[in-house]
PDB file of C-alpha atoms in Angstrom:
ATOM      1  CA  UNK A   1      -2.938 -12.202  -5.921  1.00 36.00           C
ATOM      2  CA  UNK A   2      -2.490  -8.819  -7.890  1.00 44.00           C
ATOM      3  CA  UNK A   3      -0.939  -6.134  -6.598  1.00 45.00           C
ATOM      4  CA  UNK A   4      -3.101  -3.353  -5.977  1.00 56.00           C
ATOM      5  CA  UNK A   5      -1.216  -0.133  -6.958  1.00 59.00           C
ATOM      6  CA  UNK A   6      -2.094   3.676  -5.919  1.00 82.00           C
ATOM      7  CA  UNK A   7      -3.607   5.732  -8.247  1.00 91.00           C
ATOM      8  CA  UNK A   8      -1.553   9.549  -9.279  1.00 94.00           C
ATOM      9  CA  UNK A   9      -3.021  12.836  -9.761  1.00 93.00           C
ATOM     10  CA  UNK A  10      -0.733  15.020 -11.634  1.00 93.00           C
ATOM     11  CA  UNK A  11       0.480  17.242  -8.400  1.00 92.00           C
ATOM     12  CA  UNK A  12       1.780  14.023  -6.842  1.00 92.00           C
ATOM     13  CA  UNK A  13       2.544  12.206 -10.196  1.00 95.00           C
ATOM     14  CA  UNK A  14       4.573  15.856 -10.711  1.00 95.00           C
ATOM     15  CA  UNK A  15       6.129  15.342  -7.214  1.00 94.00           C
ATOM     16  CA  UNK A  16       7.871  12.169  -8.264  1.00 95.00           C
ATOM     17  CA  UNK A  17       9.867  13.656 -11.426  1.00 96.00           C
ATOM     18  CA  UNK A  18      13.013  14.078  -9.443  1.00 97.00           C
ATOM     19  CA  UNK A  19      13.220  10.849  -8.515  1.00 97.00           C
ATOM     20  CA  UNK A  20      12.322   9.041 -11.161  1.00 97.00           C
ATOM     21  CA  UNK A  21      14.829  10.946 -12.850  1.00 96.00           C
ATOM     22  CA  UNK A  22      17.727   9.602 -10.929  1.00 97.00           C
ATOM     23  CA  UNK A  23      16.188   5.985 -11.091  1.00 97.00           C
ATOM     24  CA  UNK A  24      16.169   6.086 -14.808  1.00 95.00           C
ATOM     25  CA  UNK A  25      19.566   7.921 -14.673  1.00 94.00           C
ATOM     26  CA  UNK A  26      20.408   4.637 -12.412  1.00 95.00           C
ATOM     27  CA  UNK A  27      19.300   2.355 -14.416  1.00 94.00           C
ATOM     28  CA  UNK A  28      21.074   3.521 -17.599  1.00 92.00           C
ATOM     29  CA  UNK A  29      24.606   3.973 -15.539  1.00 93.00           C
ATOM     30  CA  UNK A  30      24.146   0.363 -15.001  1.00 93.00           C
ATOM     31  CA  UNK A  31      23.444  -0.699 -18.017  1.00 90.00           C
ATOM     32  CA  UNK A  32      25.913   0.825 -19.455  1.00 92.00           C
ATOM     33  CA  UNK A  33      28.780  -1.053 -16.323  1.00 91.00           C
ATOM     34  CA  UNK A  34      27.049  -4.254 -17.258  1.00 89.00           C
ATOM     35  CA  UNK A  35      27.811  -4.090 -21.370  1.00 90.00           C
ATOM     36  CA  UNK A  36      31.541  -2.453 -20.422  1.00 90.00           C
ATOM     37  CA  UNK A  37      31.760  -6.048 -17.788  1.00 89.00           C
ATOM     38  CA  UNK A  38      30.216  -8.153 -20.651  1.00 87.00           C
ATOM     39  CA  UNK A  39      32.611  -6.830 -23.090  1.00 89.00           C
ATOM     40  CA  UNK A  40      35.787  -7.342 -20.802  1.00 91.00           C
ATOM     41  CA  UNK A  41      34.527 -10.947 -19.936  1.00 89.00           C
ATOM     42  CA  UNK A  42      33.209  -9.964 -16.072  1.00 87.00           C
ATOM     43  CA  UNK A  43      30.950 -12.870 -15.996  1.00 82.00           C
ATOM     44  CA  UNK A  44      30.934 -12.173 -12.652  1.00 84.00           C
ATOM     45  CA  UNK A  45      30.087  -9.018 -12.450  1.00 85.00           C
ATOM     46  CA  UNK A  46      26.896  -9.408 -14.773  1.00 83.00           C
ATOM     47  CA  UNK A  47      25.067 -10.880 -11.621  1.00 87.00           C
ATOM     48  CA  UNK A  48      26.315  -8.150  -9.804  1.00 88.00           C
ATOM     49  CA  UNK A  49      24.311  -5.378 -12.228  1.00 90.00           C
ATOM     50  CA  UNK A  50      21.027  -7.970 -13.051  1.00 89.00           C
ATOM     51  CA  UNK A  51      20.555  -7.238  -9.091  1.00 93.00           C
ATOM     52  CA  UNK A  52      21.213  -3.568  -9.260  1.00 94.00           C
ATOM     53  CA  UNK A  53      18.673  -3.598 -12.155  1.00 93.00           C
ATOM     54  CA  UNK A  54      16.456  -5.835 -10.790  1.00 95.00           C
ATOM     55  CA  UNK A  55      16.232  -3.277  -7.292  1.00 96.00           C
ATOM     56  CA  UNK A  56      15.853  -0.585  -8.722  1.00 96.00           C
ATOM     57  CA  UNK A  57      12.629  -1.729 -10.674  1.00 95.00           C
ATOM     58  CA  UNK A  58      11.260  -2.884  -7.513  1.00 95.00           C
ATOM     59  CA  UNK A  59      12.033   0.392  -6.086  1.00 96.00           C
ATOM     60  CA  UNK A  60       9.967   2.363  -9.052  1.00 96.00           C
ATOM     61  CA  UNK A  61       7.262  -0.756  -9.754  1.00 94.00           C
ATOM     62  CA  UNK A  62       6.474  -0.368  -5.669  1.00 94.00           C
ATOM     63  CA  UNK A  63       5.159   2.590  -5.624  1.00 94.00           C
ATOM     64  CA  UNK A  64       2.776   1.631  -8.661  1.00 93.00           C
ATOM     65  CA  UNK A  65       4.838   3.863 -11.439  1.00 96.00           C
ATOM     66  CA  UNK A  66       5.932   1.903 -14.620  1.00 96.00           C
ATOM     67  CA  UNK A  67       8.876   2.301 -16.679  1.00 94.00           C
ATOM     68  CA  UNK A  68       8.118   1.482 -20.069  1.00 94.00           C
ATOM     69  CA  UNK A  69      11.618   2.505 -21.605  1.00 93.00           C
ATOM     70  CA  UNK A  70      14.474   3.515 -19.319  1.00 90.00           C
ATOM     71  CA  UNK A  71      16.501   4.115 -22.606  1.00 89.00           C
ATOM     72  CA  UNK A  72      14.301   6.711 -23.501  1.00 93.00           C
ATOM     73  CA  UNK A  73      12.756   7.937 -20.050  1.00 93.00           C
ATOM     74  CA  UNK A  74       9.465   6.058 -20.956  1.00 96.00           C
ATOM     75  CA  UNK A  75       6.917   6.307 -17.507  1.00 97.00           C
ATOM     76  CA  UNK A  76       3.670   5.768 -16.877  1.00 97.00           C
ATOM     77  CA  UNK A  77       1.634   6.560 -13.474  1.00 96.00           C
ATOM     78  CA  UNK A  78      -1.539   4.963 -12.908  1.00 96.00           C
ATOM     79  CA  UNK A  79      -4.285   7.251 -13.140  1.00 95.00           C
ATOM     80  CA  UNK A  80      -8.102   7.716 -13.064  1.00 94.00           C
ATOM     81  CA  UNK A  81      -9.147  10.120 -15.706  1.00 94.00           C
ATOM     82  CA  UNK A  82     -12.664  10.915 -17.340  1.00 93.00           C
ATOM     83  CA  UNK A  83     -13.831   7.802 -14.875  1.00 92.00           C
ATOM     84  CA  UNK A  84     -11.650   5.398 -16.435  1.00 93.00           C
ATOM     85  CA  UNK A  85      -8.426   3.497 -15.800  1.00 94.00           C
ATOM     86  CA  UNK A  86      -5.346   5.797 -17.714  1.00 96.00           C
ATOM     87  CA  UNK A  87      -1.978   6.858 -17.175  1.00 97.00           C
ATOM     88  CA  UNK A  88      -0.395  10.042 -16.891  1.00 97.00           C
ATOM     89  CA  UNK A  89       2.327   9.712 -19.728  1.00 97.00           C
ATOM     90  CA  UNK A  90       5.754  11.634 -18.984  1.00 97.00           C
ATOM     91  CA  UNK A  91       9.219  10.800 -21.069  1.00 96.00           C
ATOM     92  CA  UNK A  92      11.886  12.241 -19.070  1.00 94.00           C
ATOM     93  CA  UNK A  93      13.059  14.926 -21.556  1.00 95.00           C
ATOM     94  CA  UNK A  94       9.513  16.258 -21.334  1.00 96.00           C
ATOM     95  CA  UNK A  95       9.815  19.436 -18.746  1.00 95.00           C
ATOM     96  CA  UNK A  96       6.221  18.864 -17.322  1.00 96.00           C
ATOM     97  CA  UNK A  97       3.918  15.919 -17.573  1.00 97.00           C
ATOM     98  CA  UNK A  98       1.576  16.850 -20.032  1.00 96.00           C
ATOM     99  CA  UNK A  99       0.127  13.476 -21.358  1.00 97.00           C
ATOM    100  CA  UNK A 100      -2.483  10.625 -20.752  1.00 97.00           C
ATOM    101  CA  UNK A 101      -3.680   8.228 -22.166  1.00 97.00           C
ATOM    102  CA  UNK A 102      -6.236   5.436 -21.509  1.00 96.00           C
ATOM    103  CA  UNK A 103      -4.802   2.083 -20.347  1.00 94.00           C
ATOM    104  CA  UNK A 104      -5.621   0.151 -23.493  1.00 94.00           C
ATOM    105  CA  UNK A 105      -4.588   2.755 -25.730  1.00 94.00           C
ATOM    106  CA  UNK A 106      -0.675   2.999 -25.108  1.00 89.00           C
ATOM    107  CA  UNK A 107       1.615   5.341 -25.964  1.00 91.00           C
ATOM    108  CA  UNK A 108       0.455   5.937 -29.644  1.00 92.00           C
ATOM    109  CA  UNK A 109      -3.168   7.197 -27.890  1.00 93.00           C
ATOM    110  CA  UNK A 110      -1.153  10.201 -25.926  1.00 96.00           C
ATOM    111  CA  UNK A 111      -3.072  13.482 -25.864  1.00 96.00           C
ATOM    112  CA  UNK A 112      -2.625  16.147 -24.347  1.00 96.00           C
ATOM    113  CA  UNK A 113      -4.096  16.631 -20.621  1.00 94.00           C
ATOM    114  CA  UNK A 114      -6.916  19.553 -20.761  1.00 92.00           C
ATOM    115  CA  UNK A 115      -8.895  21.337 -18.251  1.00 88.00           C
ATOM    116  CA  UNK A 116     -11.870  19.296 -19.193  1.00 86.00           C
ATOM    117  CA  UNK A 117      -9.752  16.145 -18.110  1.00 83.00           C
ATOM    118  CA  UNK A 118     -10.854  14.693 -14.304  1.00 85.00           C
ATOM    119  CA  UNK A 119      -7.931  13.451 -12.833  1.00 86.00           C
ATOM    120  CA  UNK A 120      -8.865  11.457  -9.773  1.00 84.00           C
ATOM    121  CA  UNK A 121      -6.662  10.752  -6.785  1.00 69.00           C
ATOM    122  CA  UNK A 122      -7.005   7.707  -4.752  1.00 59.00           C
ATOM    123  CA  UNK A 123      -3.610   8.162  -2.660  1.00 51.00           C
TER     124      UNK A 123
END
């Protein structure tokens, strides 16, 4: 059965850019232990690191927000916009999320979000 995921407006989307943050900050700290471990040899440690990686995904993907690219701060929310499935589109260098796009578009059909956009909340 799919997983049925909540649905961000931008105040509450906005609310979440601290954390994510730090998750994606996580992520890339681990990352980074697990190629120093591979590089020494640590087989054991690898494990060790795929679980850190693997809970902290869980973490973000259960409360519906996708990372596409934790190497470059990559996140999508689920959204509602204009009546239509979309995500708010943030990279973590951006000060403010400014971005959608539709689901089917991807990152290449960004634009900027407008007062003529409807952004509706289902949380």
């Amino acid at each position: 059965m799919e997983q049925q995921y909540p649905y961000y407006d931008l105040q509450t989307a906005r609310s979440m850019m601290g954390w994510i943050r730090k998750k994606i900050d996580e992520l890339n700290d681990v990352k980074y232990l697990a190629e120093n471990a591979l590089m020494k040899g640590e087989k054991e440690a690898i494990t060790l690191y795929t679980m850190a990686t693997k809970n902290i995904i869980d973490e973000i993907s259960n409360r519906g927000i996708l990372i596409r690219d934790p190497a470059i701060g990559l996140v999508d929310f689920p959204a509602i916009i204009n009546g239509k499935p979309a995500f708010l589109c943030w990279l973590t260098s951006e000060e403010d999320i400014s971005f959608w796009h539709y689901v089917d578009e991807g990152f290449a059909g960004r634009r900027r979000i407008t007062r003529q956009d409807d952004i509706l909340s289902l949380l």
